[in-house]
């Protein structure tokens, strides 16, 4: 009786790994819930089949031993035993075929119902993969309500979002396990994924297609919040950047507009209008920098600007020649962009 107990204990750490902000088995969205249900259907079925096979194997081995003792000539077959064996094998083949067909049907039904997510009133988002960050655009019929941000998306709970996925360079893959399954971002084409977040929370997404040196550092934060909170976030994001409030941040703004930073980044409401790198208009409100690589703190922002190649080797952001003092001012400015 010790073996089953040990097996049960071994399952405890396995199952504790099922929850968390980046887990397909802790669903916070309609798509993920269906995929998790399918996963458990498959897992339970194959576990039961495995157990039955093992029990059958043990019984057969025991029977064989008894048979060998009773019958000294194993090569002279008993027609009754032969007949029983044929029936058993045929029955098992039929059961295997039935199980396979049932699992295939379950899989088809899940894919079908995922494709059937109600498509009206969907929030329209365009995600473009870059090596190695996510460009995010919220589209709206009213062009003044079109929003650009990066590496962090906010979604209202319970509302379907239509994600248009594209790539600027190589193939990336959108995967927020708690919310939905994967879909690739392919250069030269547009894939569409409908998702429905159903639980408030902050989830971590990860590029799921190897896309170069910093593939592992291509994360996307998904914040699912109540509609009102989402609307407040959206309204604040739509606004131009806030003017720096301290002399330090003011100096940072001047330095930023004269340095190489403006060659790549946009800060709406300032002279920085380039679109090669992430939009920084409200970078101070985001939880992370460098696509989820570092938390958004003054210290981390400083080390990121001081030497991006040390933090994320191969990244497009160059090391800009700045004195520690200048860097501090720029960090103060970027941190103030709330
Ligand atoms: Cu982008 Cu991996």
CSV table of C-alpha atoms and ligand atoms in Angstrom, one decimal:
chain,number,residue,atom,x,y,z
A,1,UNK,CA,0.0,0.0,0.0
A,2,UNK,CA,3.0,2.3,0.1
A,3,UNK,CA,3.4,2.7,-3.7
A,4,UNK,CA,0.0,4.4,-4.3
A,5,UNK,CA,0.6,6.7,-1.3
A,6,UNK,CA,4.0,7.7,-2.8
A,7,UNK,CA,2.4,8.2,-6.2
A,8,UNK,CA,-0.3,10.4,-4.6
A,9,UNK,CA,2.4,12.4,-2.8
A,10,UNK,CA,4.4,12.8,-6.0
A,11,UNK,CA,1.3,14.4,-7.6
A,12,UNK,CA,1.2,17.2,-5.0
A,13,UNK,CA,4.1,19.3,-6.4
A,14,UNK,CA,2.9,18.5,-9.9
A,15,UNK,CA,-0.5,20.0,-9.2
A,16,UNK,CA,0.8,23.0,-7.3
A,17,UNK,CA,2.5,23.9,-10.6
A,18,UNK,CA,-0.9,24.1,-12.3
A,19,UNK,CA,-1.9,27.5,-10.8
A,20,UNK,CA,-0.2,30.9,-11.3
A,21,UNK,CA,-0.2,33.9,-13.6
A,22,UNK,CA,1.3,31.9,-16.5
A,23,UNK,CA,-0.5,28.6,-16.5
A,24,UNK,CA,-2.8,26.9,-19.0
A,25,UNK,CA,-4.3,24.9,-16.2
A,26,UNK,CA,-5.5,27.9,-14.2
A,27,UNK,CA,-7.9,29.4,-16.8
A,28,UNK,CA,-9.0,33.0,-16.5
A,29,UNK,CA,-10.6,33.1,-20.0
A,30,UNK,CA,-13.2,31.2,-22.1
A,31,UNK,CA,-10.6,29.8,-24.5
A,32,UNK,CA,-8.2,28.7,-21.8
A,33,UNK,CA,-11.1,27.1,-19.9
A,34,UNK,CA,-12.1,24.9,-22.9
A,35,UNK,CA,-8.5,24.0,-23.6
A,36,UNK,CA,-8.0,23.0,-19.9
A,37,UNK,CA,-11.2,20.9,-20.0
A,38,UNK,CA,-9.9,19.1,-23.1
A,39,UNK,CA,-6.5,18.6,-21.5
A,40,UNK,CA,-8.1,17.0,-18.4
A,41,UNK,CA,-10.4,14.8,-20.6
A,42,UNK,CA,-7.4,13.5,-22.5
A,43,UNK,CA,-5.3,13.1,-19.4
A,44,UNK,CA,-7.9,11.2,-17.4
A,45,UNK,CA,-8.8,8.9,-20.3
A,46,UNK,CA,-5.2,8.0,-21.0
A,47,UNK,CA,-4.5,7.5,-17.3
A,48,UNK,CA,-7.5,5.1,-17.0
A,49,UNK,CA,-6.4,3.2,-20.1
A,50,UNK,CA,-2.8,3.0,-18.8
A,51,UNK,CA,-4.1,1.7,-15.4
A,52,UNK,CA,-6.3,-1.0,-17.1
A,53,UNK,CA,-3.4,-2.1,-19.3
A,54,UNK,CA,-1.1,-2.4,-16.3
A,55,UNK,CA,-3.7,-4.4,-14.4
A,56,UNK,CA,-4.3,-6.6,-17.5
A,57,UNK,CA,-0.5,-7.1,-17.8
A,58,UNK,CA,-0.2,-8.2,-14.1
A,59,UNK,CA,-3.1,-10.6,-14.4
A,60,UNK,CA,-1.8,-12.1,-17.7
A,61,UNK,CA,1.6,-12.6,-16.2
A,62,UNK,CA,0.1,-14.4,-13.2
A,63,UNK,CA,-2.2,-16.5,-15.3
A,64,UNK,CA,0.7,-17.4,-17.6
A,65,UNK,CA,2.8,-18.6,-14.6
A,66,UNK,CA,-0.1,-20.9,-13.4
A,67,UNK,CA,-0.6,-22.1,-16.9
A,68,UNK,CA,3.1,-23.0,-17.3
A,69,UNK,CA,3.0,-25.0,-14.1
A,70,UNK,CA,-0.2,-26.9,-15.1
A,71,UNK,CA,0.7,-27.4,-18.8
A,72,UNK,CA,4.2,-28.6,-19.6
A,73,UNK,CA,3.8,-28.2,-23.4
A,74,UNK,CA,3.1,-24.6,-24.2
A,75,UNK,CA,3.3,-25.2,-28.0
A,76,UNK,CA,0.1,-27.3,-28.2
A,77,UNK,CA,-2.6,-24.7,-28.2
A,78,UNK,CA,-6.0,-25.2,-26.5
A,79,UNK,CA,-8.7,-24.1,-29.0
A,80,UNK,CA,-10.9,-22.7,-26.1
A,81,UNK,CA,-8.0,-20.5,-25.0
A,82,UNK,CA,-7.3,-19.4,-28.6
A,83,UNK,CA,-11.0,-18.4,-29.1
A,84,UNK,CA,-11.0,-16.4,-25.8
A,85,UNK,CA,-7.8,-14.6,-26.8
A,86,UNK,CA,-9.3,-13.7,-30.2
A,87,UNK,CA,-12.4,-12.2,-28.6
A,88,UNK,CA,-10.3,-10.3,-26.1
A,89,UNK,CA,-8.0,-8.8,-28.7
A,90,UNK,CA,-10.9,-7.9,-31.0
A,91,UNK,CA,-12.7,-6.3,-28.1
A,92,UNK,CA,-9.7,-4.3,-27.1
A,93,UNK,CA,-9.0,-3.1,-30.7
A,94,UNK,CA,-12.6,-1.9,-30.9
A,95,UNK,CA,-12.4,-0.1,-27.5
A,96,UNK,CA,-9.1,1.6,-28.6
A,97,UNK,CA,-10.8,2.8,-31.9
A,98,UNK,CA,-13.8,4.1,-29.9
A,99,UNK,CA,-11.7,6.0,-27.4
A,100,UNK,CA,-9.6,7.5,-30.2
A,101,UNK,CA,-12.7,8.6,-32.1
A,102,UNK,CA,-14.2,10.0,-28.9
A,103,UNK,CA,-11.1,12.0,-28.1
A,104,UNK,CA,-10.9,13.3,-31.7
A,105,UNK,CA,-14.5,14.4,-31.5
A,106,UNK,CA,-13.9,16.2,-28.2
A,107,UNK,CA,-10.9,18.0,-29.8
A,108,UNK,CA,-13.0,19.0,-32.9
A,109,UNK,CA,-15.9,20.2,-30.7
A,110,UNK,CA,-13.5,22.4,-28.6
A,111,UNK,CA,-11.9,23.9,-31.8
A,112,UNK,CA,-15.3,24.6,-33.2
A,113,UNK,CA,-16.6,26.3,-30.1
A,114,UNK,CA,-13.4,28.3,-29.8
A,115,UNK,CA,-14.0,29.6,-33.3
A,116,UNK,CA,-17.6,30.4,-32.4
A,117,UNK,CA,-16.8,33.0,-29.8
A,118,UNK,CA,-19.4,35.7,-30.3
A,119,UNK,CA,-17.8,38.2,-32.6
A,120,UNK,CA,-19.9,41.3,-32.1
A,121,UNK,CA,-18.9,44.1,-29.9
A,122,UNK,CA,-15.3,42.9,-29.8
A,123,UNK,CA,-12.6,45.2,-28.6
A,124,UNK,CA,-10.2,45.7,-31.6
A,125,UNK,CA,-6.5,45.2,-31.0
A,126,UNK,CA,-3.6,45.0,-33.3
A,127,UNK,CA,-0.5,43.3,-31.9
A,128,UNK,CA,2.7,43.4,-33.9
A,129,UNK,CA,5.7,41.3,-32.9
A,130,UNK,CA,9.2,42.8,-33.1
A,131,UNK,CA,12.5,41.3,-32.0
A,132,UNK,CA,11.9,41.4,-29.0
A,133,UNK,CA,8.9,43.4,-28.0
A,134,UNK,CA,5.1,43.8,-28.6
A,135,UNK,CA,3.7,46.8,-30.4
A,136,UNK,CA,0.1,47.3,-29.3
A,137,UNK,CA,-2.6,49.3,-31.0
A,138,UNK,CA,-6.2,49.6,-29.9
A,139,UNK,CA,-8.3,50.5,-33.0
A,140,UNK,CA,-11.5,52.4,-32.8
A,141,UNK,CA,-14.1,53.7,-35.3
A,142,UNK,CA,-13.3,57.1,-33.9
A,143,UNK,CA,-9.7,57.8,-35.0
A,144,UNK,CA,-9.2,60.1,-32.0
A,145,UNK,CA,-9.7,57.0,-29.8
A,146,UNK,CA,-7.0,54.9,-31.4
A,147,UNK,CA,-4.3,54.1,-28.9
A,148,UNK,CA,-0.7,53.0,-29.2
A,149,UNK,CA,1.2,51.4,-26.4
A,150,UNK,CA,3.7,48.5,-25.9
A,151,UNK,CA,4.3,45.3,-24.0
A,152,UNK,CA,1.3,45.5,-21.8
A,153,UNK,CA,-2.4,45.2,-22.7
A,154,UNK,CA,-5.4,45.9,-20.6
A,155,UNK,CA,-8.7,44.1,-21.3
A,156,UNK,CA,-12.1,44.6,-19.7
A,157,UNK,CA,-13.3,41.4,-18.0
A,158,UNK,CA,-16.1,39.4,-19.9
A,159,UNK,CA,-15.7,41.3,-23.1
A,160,UNK,CA,-14.4,39.6,-26.3
A,161,UNK,CA,-11.3,41.0,-27.8
A,162,UNK,CA,-10.3,40.6,-31.4
A,163,UNK,CA,-6.6,40.4,-31.7
A,164,UNK,CA,-5.1,41.0,-35.1
A,165,UNK,CA,-1.6,39.5,-35.0
A,166,UNK,CA,1.2,40.5,-37.4
A,167,UNK,CA,5.0,40.5,-37.3
A,168,UNK,CA,7.5,43.1,-38.3
A,169,UNK,CA,10.4,40.6,-38.8
A,170,UNK,CA,10.3,36.9,-38.0
A,171,UNK,CA,7.7,34.5,-36.8
A,172,UNK,CA,6.6,35.1,-33.2
A,173,UNK,CA,3.8,33.5,-31.3
A,174,UNK,CA,1.2,35.0,-29.0
A,175,UNK,CA,0.6,32.9,-25.9
A,176,UNK,CA,-1.1,34.0,-22.7
A,177,UNK,CA,-1.8,30.5,-21.2
A,178,UNK,CA,-4.4,31.6,-18.6
A,179,UNK,CA,-6.4,33.3,-21.3
A,180,UNK,CA,-6.1,31.4,-24.6
A,181,UNK,CA,-4.1,29.0,-26.7
A,182,UNK,CA,-1.3,30.0,-29.0
A,183,UNK,CA,-1.4,31.8,-32.3
A,184,UNK,CA,1.5,32.7,-34.5
A,185,UNK,CA,2.5,36.2,-35.7
A,186,UNK,CA,3.7,35.7,-39.2
A,187,UNK,CA,5.5,38.3,-41.4
A,188,UNK,CA,3.4,39.3,-44.4
A,189,UNK,CA,0.1,38.0,-43.1
A,190,UNK,CA,-2.5,38.7,-40.5
A,191,UNK,CA,-3.9,36.1,-38.1
A,192,UNK,CA,-7.0,36.8,-36.0
A,193,UNK,CA,-7.6,35.4,-32.6
A,194,UNK,CA,-10.8,36.1,-30.5
A,195,UNK,CA,-10.3,35.8,-26.8
A,196,UNK,CA,-12.6,36.3,-23.9
A,197,UNK,CA,-11.0,37.0,-20.5
A,198,UNK,CA,-13.3,36.0,-17.7
A,199,UNK,CA,-11.4,36.5,-14.5
A,200,UNK,CA,-9.8,39.8,-13.2
A,201,UNK,CA,-6.1,39.5,-12.7
A,202,UNK,CA,-2.7,40.1,-14.2
A,203,UNK,CA,-1.4,37.4,-16.5
A,204,UNK,CA,1.9,36.8,-18.1
A,205,UNK,CA,2.2,36.1,-21.8
A,206,UNK,CA,5.2,34.8,-23.5
A,207,UNK,CA,6.3,34.6,-27.1
A,208,UNK,CA,6.1,30.9,-27.9
A,209,UNK,CA,8.0,30.7,-31.1
A,210,UNK,CA,11.8,30.9,-31.1
A,211,UNK,CA,12.5,34.2,-32.6
A,212,UNK,CA,16.2,34.9,-31.9
A,213,UNK,CA,18.6,35.5,-29.1
A,214,UNK,CA,16.1,37.2,-26.7
A,215,UNK,CA,13.1,35.1,-27.5
A,216,UNK,CA,12.8,34.2,-23.8
A,217,UNK,CA,12.7,38.0,-23.0
A,218,UNK,CA,9.7,38.7,-25.1
A,219,UNK,CA,6.9,38.8,-22.5
A,220,UNK,CA,3.6,40.5,-22.6
A,221,UNK,CA,1.6,41.5,-19.5
A,222,UNK,CA,-2.2,41.2,-19.7
A,223,UNK,CA,-4.2,43.1,-17.2
A,224,UNK,CA,-7.8,42.0,-17.0
A,225,UNK,CA,-9.9,44.5,-15.1
A,226,UNK,CA,-13.5,45.5,-14.5
A,227,UNK,CA,-15.0,47.6,-17.4
A,228,UNK,CA,-14.9,50.9,-15.5
A,229,UNK,CA,-11.3,50.5,-14.5
A,230,UNK,CA,-10.4,49.6,-18.0
A,231,UNK,CA,-12.2,52.7,-19.4
A,232,UNK,CA,-10.3,54.9,-16.9
A,233,UNK,CA,-7.0,53.3,-18.0
A,234,UNK,CA,-7.9,53.8,-21.6
A,235,UNK,CA,-8.8,57.4,-21.1
A,236,UNK,CA,-5.5,58.1,-19.3
A,237,UNK,CA,-3.5,56.3,-22.0
A,238,UNK,CA,-5.2,58.3,-24.8
A,239,UNK,CA,-3.9,61.5,-23.3
A,240,UNK,CA,-0.6,63.1,-24.3
A,241,UNK,CA,2.4,62.7,-22.0
A,242,UNK,CA,2.3,64.7,-18.8
A,243,UNK,CA,4.7,67.6,-18.6
A,244,UNK,CA,7.5,66.9,-16.1
A,245,UNK,CA,6.8,68.3,-12.7
A,246,UNK,CA,10.3,68.5,-11.2
A,247,UNK,CA,13.5,70.3,-12.4
A,248,UNK,CA,15.2,66.9,-12.7
A,249,UNK,CA,12.5,65.5,-14.9
A,250,UNK,CA,12.4,68.7,-16.9
A,251,UNK,CA,16.1,68.4,-17.6
A,252,UNK,CA,15.5,64.7,-18.5
A,253,UNK,CA,13.0,65.7,-21.1
A,254,UNK,CA,15.5,68.1,-22.7
A,255,UNK,CA,18.2,65.5,-22.7
A,256,UNK,CA,15.9,62.9,-24.1
A,257,UNK,CA,14.9,65.1,-27.0
A,258,UNK,CA,18.6,65.8,-27.9
A,259,UNK,CA,19.9,62.2,-27.4
A,260,UNK,CA,19.6,59.2,-29.7
A,261,UNK,CA,16.4,58.2,-27.9
A,262,UNK,CA,14.2,60.2,-30.2
A,263,UNK,CA,15.5,58.3,-33.2
A,264,UNK,CA,13.4,55.2,-32.1
A,265,UNK,CA,10.8,56.2,-29.5
A,266,UNK,CA,7.6,58.1,-29.5
A,267,UNK,CA,6.3,60.2,-26.6
A,268,UNK,CA,3.1,61.8,-27.7
A,269,UNK,CA,3.0,65.5,-26.8
A,270,UNK,CA,6.7,65.9,-27.2
A,271,UNK,CA,9.1,66.1,-30.1
A,272,UNK,CA,9.9,62.4,-29.9
A,273,UNK,CA,7.8,60.8,-32.7
A,274,UNK,CA,9.8,57.8,-34.0
A,275,UNK,CA,8.1,54.4,-34.2
A,276,UNK,CA,11.0,52.0,-34.4
A,277,UNK,CA,10.9,51.1,-30.7
A,278,UNK,CA,8.2,50.9,-28.1
A,279,UNK,CA,5.9,53.9,-27.5
A,280,UNK,CA,6.9,55.5,-24.2
A,281,UNK,CA,4.1,58.1,-23.8
A,282,UNK,CA,3.0,56.5,-20.6
A,283,UNK,CA,5.9,54.1,-19.9
A,284,UNK,CA,5.8,55.1,-16.2
A,285,UNK,CA,2.5,53.4,-15.7
A,286,UNK,CA,3.7,50.0,-17.0
A,287,UNK,CA,4.7,47.3,-14.6
A,288,UNK,CA,7.8,46.2,-16.6
A,289,UNK,CA,10.4,47.5,-19.0
A,290,UNK,CA,12.2,45.8,-21.9
A,291,UNK,CA,9.2,43.5,-22.6
A,292,UNK,CA,8.9,42.0,-19.2
A,293,UNK,CA,12.6,41.7,-18.6
A,294,UNK,CA,12.9,44.1,-15.7
A,295,UNK,CA,10.4,45.6,-13.3
A,296,UNK,CA,9.6,49.3,-13.8
A,297,UNK,CA,11.7,50.9,-11.1
A,298,UNK,CA,14.2,53.8,-11.3
A,299,UNK,CA,17.1,51.5,-10.5
A,300,UNK,CA,16.2,49.0,-13.2
A,301,UNK,CA,15.4,51.7,-15.8
A,302,UNK,CA,18.8,53.2,-15.0
A,303,UNK,CA,20.7,49.9,-15.6
A,304,UNK,CA,18.7,49.3,-18.7
A,305,UNK,CA,19.6,52.6,-20.3
A,306,UNK,CA,23.2,52.4,-19.0
A,307,UNK,CA,23.8,49.2,-20.9
A,308,UNK,CA,20.9,47.5,-22.8
A,309,UNK,CA,23.2,45.0,-24.3
A,310,UNK,CA,24.2,43.7,-20.8
A,311,UNK,CA,20.6,43.2,-19.9
A,312,UNK,CA,19.3,41.9,-23.2
A,313,UNK,CA,22.2,40.9,-25.5
A,314,UNK,CA,21.4,41.4,-29.2
A,315,UNK,CA,18.6,43.9,-28.6
A,316,UNK,CA,18.2,46.8,-31.1
A,317,UNK,CA,18.5,49.4,-28.4
A,318,UNK,CA,22.1,50.8,-28.4
A,319,UNK,CA,24.1,52.0,-25.5
A,320,UNK,CA,23.8,55.8,-25.6
A,321,UNK,CA,26.7,57.8,-24.2
A,322,UNK,CA,25.3,59.6,-21.1
A,323,UNK,CA,26.9,60.6,-17.9
A,324,UNK,CA,25.3,59.0,-14.8
A,325,UNK,CA,23.9,62.4,-13.9
A,326,UNK,CA,22.2,62.8,-17.3
A,327,UNK,CA,20.9,59.2,-17.1
A,328,UNK,CA,19.4,60.0,-13.7
A,329,UNK,CA,17.5,62.9,-15.2
A,330,UNK,CA,16.2,60.8,-18.1
A,331,UNK,CA,15.1,58.1,-15.7
A,332,UNK,CA,13.3,60.7,-13.6
A,333,UNK,CA,11.6,62.0,-16.8
A,334,UNK,CA,10.5,58.5,-18.1
A,335,UNK,CA,9.4,57.5,-14.6
A,336,UNK,CA,7.2,60.6,-14.5
A,337,UNK,CA,5.3,59.6,-17.7
A,338,UNK,CA,2.3,58.3,-15.9
B,1,LIG,CU1,9.2,36.5,-30.4
B,1,LIG,CU2,10.0,34.4,-29.6
